Amino acid sequence: MGNKLSSSVSSSEHRPLRVKQVTDKPVLVPHVTFNHRDGPRLSRSRSSHETLCEKHVYHLPCQPPPPPPPSSPRLPLAYTPLSLTCSQSSDDRLARAYLAFLKSFPEYQGTWVLDSLRRTDFARLDRSGETYVDYMGGAQHPESLVHAHSQFLSESVLGNTHSVSNSSTLSSICAHDARDAVLSFFRAPPGYTVIFTANATGALKLVGESYPFKRGSSYVLCADSHNSVHGIREFASRRGAEVHYIPSTPTGGFILSAAKDILQQQHSRDSAPSLFALTGQSNISNTKNPLEILAHASALGYHTVLDAAALAPTSTISLTDTPVDAMAVSFYKMFGYPTGVGVLVVKESFLELLERPWFAGGNVDVVQVPGTIVTRSASLHERFEDGTINYLSLSAVTDGLRFLSVYLPFLPLRLSCLMHLLTSSLMHMRHDTTGTPVVKILSKLPSKRLKYIGEQSDSGSTVSLIFLWPSGDTIPNSFVEHVAVSHNISLRTGCMCNPGGAAALLGIEDQMALLYPGVTLKDFERVVGRELGVVRISLGLATTFHDVWRVIDFASKFANHQIRQKLWDVWNDVPVGQAV
């Protein structure tokens, strides 16, 4: 989703961050330097990379530095430990909660660089008073990325890449740099290329519509997958292929041995091409699926595609270690900006097998009119990019990937601490009248507590749950969402475009099997007897202890009978169809 005029990231330039453990010494967080490549007639423009990629040194001490003496003027600091801001808060309860959290999770202090980031690039969250916990739906954009991109656009003349003018050449350089940045970020070995799409959904559709399914082919996928993965079955079925599902466990994901058995049983024995689609991380069940199954499927003769839309924002992905045939991502889920750009990172050898069902401007060399002769573009990636790519936004992609690469090593440790706090607090919450649970967490709980920067978690940072009445019945999600909106909590309710995962978590797979053509969601809800879906809380790059604390405080409203009743009365007074 982004490329840049003067930044070039070679796919061979893999420079892993060397992050020291928490010490009293400064930790250098380097940015990759950029090589400026000016065309012969291009005027020198200041790249947004130059704005973003200056070196910064963050001090990560073992203990918070003492506050300045009373006589010293208080200056704005790029780094201020969160405990200081807590101690200045008028809410003593929050301050005590934070100190207790640090006592239980001292490793959280090693991620204070992200608190500094929150106060700079994401300060609008605190200014607005909004608690954003829908990172699985979309990441929040860093303000520096938007400002740098805006500055680059204001100083540059960009044109359609399907030309050789100065403005077109500049756009082409941006596109080239963005492709290189993507390959570098995902550590792709030689033989991979990048196709720009509108999003991960568009990337998956590109595979589905072009894959050479035929009779005897198999399409194998996980029940706990996004609808974009399920949708490929339409292309498979129309070409005579069989579709086989790997069933979900009650908490999402799948049992590895069962998945291997299905792949073994269903792989084609008559050389018909077969495809296996893996969801790297579920957007509803919080399950991270074992990527090693991709190598197993490949050994059986399957082509493999990885839906990494939910995995990429908080996890390190190496295509050198996991050489999947194709991988789909959306950049707005990774770093929030820009929207409308995703990629298919794909082996060139795999692209050679795909058959486009049509052609358009930009992916052909010669078209006979009238007639039937079509010569595709000599460039593989151009054959799969229909029309004009989003060249104005591509400069932000390279910047965004560089931005995320600096902070990604700190993220799993921070989210591990916050997820353990959130899930533990919610599970122990009880109704004041009956002592029964307030919520039921349906998604996979984190089983591994991270201790060090650079470790990878065995699950995501998403909690899918339902709220319960004191009787144990489910509180309508629409009521929960109404209360969340009134308390400035941005979360999400529903089935998250993942019907298989939702059915497994809610225990309604038998009812799902009884659906009939033309059934609507309302019909389905009448059969089940309640609103369908879950309440989803998902954490991300800009999440802090304060956010999690506010979510816990929000959930506690449902534990108090008097508060809950007042909220219920207000909700029932809202006219039908009126936004709340």
Coordinates of C-alpha atoms in Angstrom, one line a residue:
M1 CA 0.0 0.0 0.0
G2 CA 2.8 2.4 -0.2
N3 CA 6.0 3.2 -1.9
K4 CA 8.2 6.1 -1.9
L5 CA 10.1 8.3 -4.3
S6 CA 13.5 8.2 -2.7
S7 CA 13.4 5.2 -0.4
S8 CA 14.6 1.8 -1.6
V9 CA 14.4 -1.3 0.4
S10 CA 16.1 -4.2 -1.2
S11 CA 14.6 -7.6 -0.6
S12 CA 18.1 -8.8 0.4
E13 CA 18.3 -6.0 3.0
H14 CA 17.0 -7.8 6.1
R15 CA 18.2 -5.9 9.0
P16 CA 16.6 -7.3 12.2
L17 CA 16.3 -4.9 15.1
R18 CA 18.8 -5.5 17.8
V19 CA 16.8 -4.8 20.9
K20 CA 18.5 -5.0 24.2
Q21 CA 16.7 -6.2 27.3
V22 CA 15.6 -3.6 29.8
T23 CA 18.7 -1.9 31.3
D24 CA 19.7 1.5 32.6
K25 CA 21.5 2.2 29.3
P26 CA 19.9 3.8 26.3
V27 CA 18.5 1.5 23.7
L28 CA 19.1 2.5 20.1
V29 CA 16.1 1.8 17.8
P30 CA 17.5 2.2 14.3
H31 CA 15.7 3.0 11.2
V32 CA 16.9 1.8 7.9
T33 CA 18.6 4.4 5.8
F34 CA 17.4 5.3 2.4
N35 CA 19.1 5.7 -1.0
H36 CA 17.7 8.5 -3.1
R37 CA 17.3 7.6 -6.7
D38 CA 16.4 10.7 -8.7
G39 CA 15.4 10.2 -12.4
P40 CA 17.4 12.3 -14.9
R41 CA 14.7 15.0 -15.1
L42 CA 13.0 14.6 -11.7
S43 CA 13.3 17.6 -9.4
R44 CA 14.5 16.8 -5.9
S45 CA 11.6 16.3 -3.5
R46 CA 11.9 15.6 0.2
S47 CA 10.7 12.0 0.7
S48 CA 8.4 11.3 3.6
H49 CA 10.9 8.6 4.5
E50 CA 13.3 11.3 5.4
T51 CA 10.8 12.6 7.8
L52 CA 10.0 9.3 9.4
C53 CA 13.4 7.6 9.4
E54 CA 15.6 9.8 11.5
K55 CA 17.2 7.9 14.4
H56 CA 15.7 8.1 17.8
V57 CA 17.1 6.9 21.1
Y58 CA 14.7 5.7 23.7
H59 CA 15.7 5.4 27.4
L60 CA 14.2 2.2 28.9
P61 CA 15.3 2.2 32.6
C62 CA 14.7 -0.7 35.0
Q63 CA 12.8 1.8 37.2
P64 CA 10.9 5.0 36.4
P65 CA 13.2 8.0 36.6
P66 CA 12.3 10.3 39.4
P67 CA 10.0 13.2 38.6
P68 CA 11.7 16.6 38.2
P69 CA 12.2 18.7 41.3
P70 CA 9.3 21.1 42.1
S71 CA 11.3 24.1 41.1
S72 CA 12.0 22.8 37.6
P73 CA 9.6 23.8 34.9
R74 CA 7.7 20.9 33.4
L75 CA 8.8 20.4 29.8
P76 CA 7.0 18.2 27.3
L77 CA 8.9 14.9 27.2
A78 CA 8.9 12.3 24.4
Y79 CA 9.4 9.7 27.1
T80 CA 7.5 9.8 30.3
P81 CA 6.9 6.6 32.3
L82 CA 3.2 5.8 32.5
S83 CA 3.4 5.6 36.3
L84 CA 4.2 9.3 36.5
T85 CA 1.1 10.2 34.6
C86 CA -0.9 7.8 36.8
S87 CA 0.4 9.4 40.0
Q88 CA -0.7 12.8 38.7
S89 CA -4.2 11.5 37.9
S90 CA -7.0 12.5 40.2
D91 CA -8.3 8.9 40.0
D92 CA -6.4 7.2 42.8
R93 CA -8.1 3.9 42.0
L94 CA -6.5 3.9 38.6
A95 CA -3.1 4.8 40.0
R96 CA -3.3 2.0 42.5
A97 CA -4.5 -0.4 39.9
Y98 CA -1.5 0.5 37.6
L99 CA 1.0 0.0 40.4
A100 CA -0.5 -3.4 41.2
F101 CA -0.3 -4.3 37.5
L102 CA 3.4 -3.4 37.4
K103 CA 4.1 -5.5 40.4
S104 CA 2.4 -8.5 38.8
F105 CA 3.9 -7.8 35.3
P106 CA 7.2 -6.1 35.8
E107 CA 8.2 -7.0 32.2
Y108 CA 5.6 -4.5 31.0
Q109 CA 8.1 -1.8 31.8
G110 CA 10.3 -3.0 29.0
T111 CA 7.7 -1.7 26.5
W112 CA 7.6 1.9 27.7
V113 CA 8.7 3.0 24.2
L114 CA 5.1 2.2 23.2
D115 CA 3.8 4.6 25.8
S116 CA 6.0 7.3 24.3
L117 CA 4.5 6.4 20.9
R118 CA 1.0 6.7 22.4
R119 CA 1.6 10.2 23.6
T120 CA 2.9 11.3 20.3
D121 CA 1.5 9.5 17.3
F122 CA -1.7 8.5 19.0
A123 CA -2.4 11.4 21.3
R124 CA -5.8 11.9 19.7
L125 CA -7.1 8.8 21.5
D126 CA -6.6 10.5 24.8
R127 CA -7.7 13.9 23.6
S128 CA -11.0 12.4 22.3
G129 CA -11.6 10.3 25.4
E130 CA -12.3 7.3 23.1
T131 CA -11.1 3.8 24.2
Y132 CA -10.3 2.0 21.0
V133 CA -10.3 -1.8 21.3
D134 CA -11.1 -2.8 17.7
Y135 CA -7.6 -3.3 16.3
M136 CA -8.7 -6.6 14.6
G137 CA -11.1 -4.5 12.6
G138 CA -8.5 -1.9 11.8
A139 CA -5.4 -0.4 13.3
Q140 CA -5.2 3.2 14.3
H141 CA -3.0 5.3 12.0
P142 CA 0.1 7.0 13.4
E143 CA -0.1 10.8 13.0
S144 CA 3.5 11.0 11.8
L145 CA 2.8 8.6 8.9
V146 CA -0.1 10.7 7.8
H147 CA 1.8 14.0 8.1
A148 CA 4.8 12.6 6.2
H149 CA 2.7 11.3 3.4
S150 CA 0.8 14.5 3.2
Q151 CA 4.0 16.4 3.0
F152 CA 5.3 14.1 0.3
L153 CA 2.1 14.5 -1.8
S154 CA 2.1 18.3 -1.4
E155 CA 5.7 18.5 -2.8
S156 CA 5.5 15.9 -5.5
V157 CA 3.9 15.6 -8.9
L158 CA 2.7 12.0 -9.4
G159 CA 1.1 10.5 -12.5
N160 CA -0.4 7.3 -13.8
T161 CA 2.2 4.6 -13.8
H162 CA 1.2 3.5 -17.3
S163 CA 3.4 6.1 -18.9
V164 CA 7.0 7.4 -19.0
S165 CA 6.5 11.0 -18.1
N166 CA 8.4 12.5 -15.2
S167 CA 5.3 12.3 -13.0
S168 CA 4.6 8.7 -14.1
T169 CA 8.3 7.7 -13.5
L170 CA 8.0 9.1 -10.0
S171 CA 4.9 7.0 -9.3
S172 CA 6.6 3.9 -10.7
I173 CA 9.6 4.5 -8.4
C174 CA 7.2 4.6 -5.5
A175 CA 5.5 1.4 -6.6
H176 CA 8.9 -0.3 -7.0
D177 CA 10.1 0.8 -3.6
A178 CA 6.8 -0.4 -2.0
R179 CA 7.2 -3.8 -3.5
D180 CA 10.8 -4.0 -2.2
A181 CA 9.6 -2.9 1.2
V182 CA 7.0 -5.6 1.4
L183 CA 9.4 -8.3 0.3
S184 CA 11.9 -7.1 2.9
F185 CA 9.4 -6.8 5.7
F186 CA 8.1 -10.4 5.2
R187 CA 11.7 -11.7 4.6
A188 CA 10.8 -13.1 1.2
P189 CA 13.6 -15.0 -0.5
P190 CA 14.2 -14.6 -4.3
G191 CA 11.4 -15.8 -6.5
Y192 CA 8.6 -13.8 -4.8
T193 CA 6.8 -10.8 -6.2
V194 CA 4.1 -8.4 -4.9
I195 CA 0.7 -7.7 -6.5
F196 CA -1.2 -4.7 -5.2
T197 CA -4.9 -5.2 -4.5
A198 CA -7.6 -3.3 -2.7
N199 CA -7.2 -5.4 0.5
A200 CA -6.6 -9.0 1.7
T201 CA -10.0 -9.9 0.4
G202 CA -9.1 -8.8 -3.1
A203 CA -5.8 -10.7 -2.9
L204 CA -7.6 -13.9 -1.9
K205 CA -10.2 -13.4 -4.7
L206 CA -7.4 -13.1 -7.2
V207 CA -6.2 -16.5 -6.2
G208 CA -9.6 -18.1 -6.2
E209 CA -10.8 -16.8 -9.6
S210 CA -7.5 -17.7 -11.3
Y211 CA -6.6 -21.0 -9.7
P212 CA -6.9 -23.9 -12.3
F213 CA -9.5 -25.9 -10.4
K214 CA -11.0 -28.8 -12.3
R215 CA -12.7 -32.2 -11.7
G216 CA -10.6 -34.2 -9.3
S217 CA -9.2 -31.0 -7.6
S218 CA -9.7 -30.4 -3.9
Y219 CA -10.0 -27.1 -2.0
V220 CA -9.2 -27.6 1.7
L221 CA -9.8 -24.9 4.2
C222 CA -10.4 -24.4 7.9
A223 CA -13.9 -23.9 9.3
D224 CA -12.5 -21.1 11.5
S225 CA -11.7 -18.7 8.6
H226 CA -12.8 -15.4 7.2
N227 CA -15.5 -15.3 4.6
S228 CA -12.9 -14.2 2.0
V229 CA -11.4 -17.7 2.4
H230 CA -14.7 -19.4 2.3
G231 CA -15.6 -17.5 -0.8
I232 CA -13.0 -19.3 -2.8
R233 CA -15.1 -22.4 -2.6
E234 CA -17.5 -20.7 -5.1
F235 CA -14.8 -20.7 -7.8
A236 CA -13.7 -24.3 -6.8
S237 CA -17.3 -25.7 -7.0
R238 CA -18.1 -24.1 -10.3
R239 CA -15.1 -25.8 -11.9
G240 CA -16.0 -29.2 -10.5
A241 CA -13.6 -29.3 -7.6
E242 CA -14.5 -30.8 -4.2
V243 CA -14.5 -28.6 -1.1
H244 CA -13.4 -30.1 2.3
Y245 CA -13.4 -28.4 5.7
I246 CA -11.1 -28.9 8.6
P247 CA -13.4 -28.7 11.6
S248 CA -12.9 -26.2 14.4
T249 CA -12.4 -27.0 18.0
P250 CA -14.9 -25.4 20.5
T251 CA -12.4 -22.6 21.0
G252 CA -11.5 -22.2 17.4
G253 CA -8.5 -23.3 15.3
F254 CA -8.1 -27.0 14.6
I255 CA -6.4 -30.1 15.9
L256 CA -3.2 -30.5 14.0
S257 CA -3.4 -34.3 13.6
A258 CA -7.0 -34.1 12.3
A259 CA -6.0 -31.4 9.8
K260 CA -3.1 -33.6 8.5
D261 CA -5.4 -36.6 8.1
I262 CA -7.9 -34.5 6.1
L263 CA -5.2 -33.2 3.8
Q264 CA -3.9 -36.7 3.3
Q265 CA -7.3 -38.2 2.5
Q266 CA -8.4 -35.4 0.2
H267 CA -5.3 -34.7 -1.9
S268 CA -5.6 -35.4 -5.6
R269 CA -4.1 -38.7 -6.8
D270 CA -4.6 -38.0 -10.5
S271 CA -2.4 -34.9 -10.6
A272 CA -5.4 -32.5 -10.6
P273 CA -4.2 -29.2 -8.9
S274 CA -5.4 -28.8 -5.4
L275 CA -5.4 -25.8 -3.0
F276 CA -5.0 -25.5 0.8
A277 CA -5.9 -22.2 2.4
L278 CA -4.7 -21.6 6.0
T279 CA -5.9 -18.8 8.3
G280 CA -2.8 -17.7 10.1
Q281 CA -4.7 -16.2 13.0
S282 CA -8.5 -16.3 13.6
N283 CA -10.2 -12.9 13.8
I284 CA -12.7 -14.2 16.3
S285 CA -11.3 -17.2 18.2
N286 CA -7.9 -15.7 18.9
T287 CA -6.2 -18.9 17.7
K288 CA -2.9 -18.9 15.9
N289 CA -2.7 -21.9 13.7
P290 CA 0.6 -23.8 13.3
L291 CA 2.3 -22.6 10.1
E292 CA 4.2 -25.8 9.8
I293 CA 1.1 -27.4 8.3
L294 CA 1.8 -25.5 5.2
A295 CA 4.9 -27.4 4.5
H296 CA 3.0 -30.7 5.2
A297 CA 0.4 -29.7 2.7
S298 CA 3.0 -28.7 0.1
A299 CA 4.7 -32.1 0.5
L300 CA 1.4 -33.7 -0.4
G301 CA 1.2 -31.8 -3.6
Y302 CA -1.1 -28.9 -2.5
H303 CA -0.6 -25.3 -3.5
T304 CA -0.8 -23.2 -0.4
V305 CA -2.2 -19.8 0.4
L306 CA -2.0 -18.0 3.8
D307 CA -4.5 -15.5 5.0
A308 CA -2.3 -13.3 7.1
A309 CA -4.6 -10.4 7.5
A310 CA -5.1 -11.0 11.3
L311 CA -1.6 -12.4 11.9
A312 CA 0.6 -9.7 10.3
P313 CA -0.2 -6.7 12.6
T314 CA 1.3 -8.2 15.8
S315 CA 3.5 -11.2 14.6
T316 CA 6.7 -11.7 12.7
I317 CA 6.2 -13.5 9.5
S318 CA 9.2 -14.9 7.5
L319 CA 8.5 -16.3 4.1
T320 CA 12.0 -17.7 4.1
D321 CA 11.0 -19.9 7.1
T322 CA 7.4 -20.5 5.8
P323 CA 7.6 -20.5 2.0
V324 CA 3.9 -20.4 1.2
D325 CA 2.8 -20.1 -2.4
A326 CA 0.8 -17.0 -1.8
M327 CA 0.0 -14.7 1.2
A328 CA -2.7 -12.0 1.6
V329 CA -2.5 -9.0 3.8
S330 CA -4.2 -5.6 4.3
F331 CA -2.1 -2.7 5.4
Y332 CA -4.8 -0.8 7.2
K333 CA -4.9 -3.7 9.7
M334 CA -1.1 -3.5 10.2
F335 CA -0.6 0.3 10.7
G336 CA -3.9 2.0 10.0
Y337 CA -3.1 4.0 6.9
P338 CA -3.7 4.0 4.1
T339 CA -6.9 2.1 3.6
G340 CA -7.8 0.6 0.3
V341 CA -4.5 -1.1 -0.4
G342 CA -3.4 -4.7 0.3
V343 CA -1.1 -7.1 -1.4
L344 CA -0.7 -10.7 -2.6
V345 CA 2.8 -11.7 -1.8
V346 CA 3.3 -14.6 -4.2
K347 CA 5.8 -17.0 -5.8
E348 CA 6.4 -16.2 -9.4
S349 CA 6.3 -19.9 -10.2
F350 CA 2.8 -20.0 -8.7
L351 CA 1.6 -17.1 -10.8
E352 CA 2.6 -18.9 -13.9
L353 CA 0.0 -21.5 -13.1
L354 CA -2.9 -19.1 -12.6
E355 CA -5.3 -18.3 -15.3
R356 CA -6.9 -14.9 -15.3
P357 CA -10.6 -15.1 -16.4
W358 CA -10.4 -11.7 -18.1
F359 CA -8.0 -8.8 -18.9
A360 CA -8.1 -5.1 -18.4
G361 CA -6.0 -2.0 -18.9
G362 CA -2.6 -2.3 -17.5
N363 CA -2.1 -6.1 -17.7
V364 CA -2.0 -6.6 -21.5
D365 CA 0.6 -5.8 -24.2
V366 CA -1.5 -6.4 -27.3
V367 CA -5.3 -6.9 -27.8
Q368 CA -6.8 -7.7 -31.2
V369 CA -10.1 -5.9 -31.8
P370 CA -12.2 -7.3 -33.3
G371 CA -10.7 -10.7 -32.6
T372 CA -9.6 -13.0 -29.8
I373 CA -5.9 -12.5 -29.6
V374 CA -4.5 -11.2 -26.3
T375 CA -0.9 -10.9 -25.3
R376 CA -0.4 -10.4 -21.6
S377 CA 2.1 -8.0 -20.1
A378 CA 5.7 -9.3 -19.9
S379 CA 5.7 -8.4 -16.2
L380 CA 4.1 -11.1 -14.0
H381 CA 2.8 -8.8 -11.4
E382 CA 1.3 -6.4 -14.0
R383 CA -0.8 -9.3 -15.4
F384 CA -2.7 -9.5 -12.1
E385 CA -3.1 -5.8 -11.4
D386 CA -6.2 -4.7 -13.1
G387 CA -6.3 -1.1 -14.2
T388 CA -4.3 1.6 -12.4
I389 CA -2.8 0.8 -9.0
N390 CA -3.4 3.1 -6.1
Y391 CA -0.2 5.0 -6.8
L392 CA -0.9 8.0 -4.6
S393 CA -1.1 5.8 -1.5
L394 CA 1.8 3.6 -2.1
S395 CA 4.4 6.0 -0.7
A396 CA 2.7 5.5 2.7
V397 CA 3.1 1.8 2.6
T398 CA 6.9 1.8 2.6
D399 CA 6.8 4.3 5.4
G400 CA 4.3 2.3 7.3
L401 CA 6.3 -0.9 7.1
R402 CA 9.4 0.9 8.3
F403 CA 7.4 2.4 11.1
L404 CA 5.9 -0.9 12.2
S405 CA 9.3 -2.7 12.0
V406 CA 10.7 -0.5 14.7
Y407 CA 7.9 -1.1 17.2
L408 CA 6.9 -4.7 16.3
P409 CA 9.5 -6.4 18.5
F410 CA 8.0 -4.7 21.6
L411 CA 4.4 -5.5 20.8
P412 CA 4.0 -9.2 21.7
L413 CA 5.4 -8.7 25.2
R414 CA 3.1 -5.7 25.8
L415 CA 0.0 -7.4 24.5
S416 CA 0.8 -10.6 26.5
C417 CA 0.8 -8.6 29.8
L418 CA -2.4 -6.7 28.9
M419 CA -4.2 -9.9 27.6
H420 CA -3.4 -11.8 30.9
L421 CA -4.7 -8.8 32.9
L422 CA -7.8 -8.4 30.8
T423 CA -8.9 -12.1 30.6
S424 CA -8.1 -12.7 34.3
S425 CA -10.1 -9.7 35.4
L426 CA -13.1 -10.5 33.2
M427 CA -13.2 -14.2 34.3
H428 CA -13.2 -13.3 38.0
M429 CA -15.9 -10.6 37.7
R430 CA -19.1 -11.6 39.5
H431 CA -22.7 -10.2 39.7
D432 CA -23.3 -8.4 43.0
T433 CA -26.7 -10.2 43.6
T434 CA -26.0 -13.8 42.7
G435 CA -22.2 -14.2 42.6
T436 CA -22.5 -15.7 39.1
P437 CA -20.1 -14.8 36.2
V438 CA -20.6 -11.5 34.4
V439 CA -19.0 -12.7 31.2
K440 CA -18.1 -16.0 29.4
I441 CA -15.0 -15.9 27.4
L442 CA -15.4 -18.1 24.3
S443 CA -12.1 -17.5 22.5
K444 CA -8.8 -19.1 23.1
L445 CA -7.1 -17.8 26.3
P446 CA -3.4 -17.0 26.2
S447 CA -1.5 -19.9 27.6
K448 CA 2.0 -18.5 27.3
R449 CA 3.1 -15.5 29.3
L450 CA 5.9 -13.7 27.5
K451 CA 8.9 -12.4 29.5
Y452 CA 11.2 -10.9 27.0
I453 CA 11.2 -8.5 24.1
G454 CA 11.3 -10.3 20.8
E455 CA 9.3 -13.4 21.9
Q456 CA 6.3 -14.5 19.9
S457 CA 2.9 -15.3 21.5
D458 CA 1.1 -18.6 20.9
S459 CA -2.2 -16.7 20.5
G460 CA -3.5 -13.3 19.4
S461 CA -4.7 -10.3 21.3
T462 CA -8.4 -10.7 20.8
V463 CA -11.1 -11.6 23.4
S464 CA -14.5 -12.8 22.1
L465 CA -17.1 -13.1 24.8
I466 CA -20.7 -12.8 25.8
F467 CA -22.2 -10.9 28.7
L468 CA -24.5 -12.8 31.0
W469 CA -27.5 -11.9 33.2
P470 CA -27.3 -13.0 36.8
S471 CA -29.5 -16.0 35.7
G472 CA -26.8 -17.1 33.2
D473 CA -28.8 -16.1 30.1
T474 CA -27.0 -14.1 27.4
I475 CA -27.4 -10.3 27.5
P476 CA -28.2 -9.0 24.0
N477 CA -25.1 -7.9 22.2
S478 CA -26.9 -4.8 20.9
F479 CA -27.4 -3.7 24.5
V480 CA -23.8 -4.3 25.3
E481 CA -22.8 -2.3 22.3
H482 CA -25.1 0.6 23.3
V483 CA -23.5 0.8 26.7
A484 CA -20.0 0.7 25.1
V485 CA -20.9 3.6 22.8
S486 CA -22.3 5.6 25.7
H487 CA -19.0 5.0 27.6
N488 CA -16.8 5.9 24.6
I489 CA -15.6 2.3 24.1
S490 CA -15.0 1.3 20.5
L491 CA -15.5 -2.5 20.3
R492 CA -17.3 -4.8 17.9
T493 CA -20.2 -7.2 18.1
G494 CA -21.4 -9.9 15.6
C495 CA -19.9 -12.9 13.9
M496 CA -16.9 -11.0 12.5
C497 CA -17.4 -12.3 8.9
N498 CA -16.2 -15.7 10.3
P499 CA -19.4 -17.9 10.5
G500 CA -17.5 -21.1 11.1
G501 CA -15.5 -19.7 14.0
A502 CA -18.5 -18.0 15.5
A503 CA -20.6 -21.2 15.2
A504 CA -17.9 -23.1 17.0
L505 CA -17.5 -20.6 19.8
L506 CA -21.3 -20.3 20.3
G507 CA -21.9 -24.0 20.1
I508 CA -24.4 -23.7 17.2
E509 CA -22.7 -25.9 14.6
D510 CA -25.7 -28.3 14.5
Q511 CA -28.1 -25.5 13.8
M512 CA -25.7 -24.2 11.2
A513 CA -25.9 -27.6 9.4
L514 CA -29.7 -27.1 9.1
L515 CA -29.6 -23.9 7.2
Y516 CA -31.5 -23.7 3.9
P517 CA -31.2 -21.6 0.7
G518 CA -32.4 -18.1 1.2
V519 CA -32.1 -18.1 5.0
T520 CA -31.5 -14.7 6.6
L521 CA -29.7 -13.8 9.7
K522 CA -33.0 -13.0 11.4
D523 CA -34.3 -16.5 10.5
F524 CA -31.2 -18.0 12.0
E525 CA -31.6 -16.0 15.2
R526 CA -35.2 -17.1 15.5
V527 CA -34.1 -20.8 15.4
V528 CA -31.3 -20.2 18.0
G529 CA -33.5 -18.0 20.1
R530 CA -31.2 -15.1 20.6
E531 CA -29.0 -12.5 18.9
L532 CA -26.1 -14.3 17.2
G533 CA -22.5 -13.2 17.6
V534 CA -20.0 -12.2 20.2
V535 CA -18.6 -9.1 21.8
R536 CA -15.0 -8.7 20.5
I537 CA -12.3 -6.8 22.2
S538 CA -9.0 -6.6 20.3
L539 CA -5.8 -4.9 21.4
G540 CA -3.0 -3.5 19.2
L541 CA 0.0 -1.2 18.8
A542 CA -1.4 1.8 20.6
T543 CA -3.1 0.0 23.5
T544 CA -2.1 0.9 27.0
F545 CA -2.9 -0.2 30.5
H546 CA -5.4 2.7 30.7
D547 CA -7.4 1.3 27.8
V548 CA -7.6 -2.2 29.3
W549 CA -8.5 -0.7 32.7
R550 CA -11.3 1.3 31.1
V551 CA -12.6 -1.8 29.4
I552 CA -12.6 -3.7 32.7
D553 CA -14.4 -0.7 34.4
F554 CA -16.9 -0.7 31.5
A555 CA -17.6 -4.5 32.0
S556 CA -18.1 -4.0 35.7
K557 CA -21.2 -1.9 35.0
F558 CA -23.0 -5.1 34.1
A559 CA -22.0 -6.6 37.5
N560 CA -23.9 -4.0 39.5
H561 CA -27.6 -4.5 39.5
Q562 CA -28.6 -0.9 40.0
I563 CA -26.3 0.5 37.3
R564 CA -27.2 -2.3 34.9
Q565 CA -30.9 -1.6 35.3
K566 CA -30.5 2.1 34.7
L567 CA -28.6 1.4 31.5
W568 CA -31.2 -1.1 30.4
D569 CA -34.0 1.4 31.0
V570 CA -32.2 4.0 28.9
W571 CA -31.6 1.5 26.1
N572 CA -35.2 0.5 26.0
D573 CA -36.2 4.2 25.7
V574 CA -34.1 4.7 22.6
P575 CA -36.5 4.8 19.5
V576 CA -36.1 1.9 17.1
G577 CA -33.7 2.8 14.3
Q578 CA -32.2 5.8 16.1
A579 CA -28.4 5.7 16.4
V580 CA -27.1 5.5 19.9

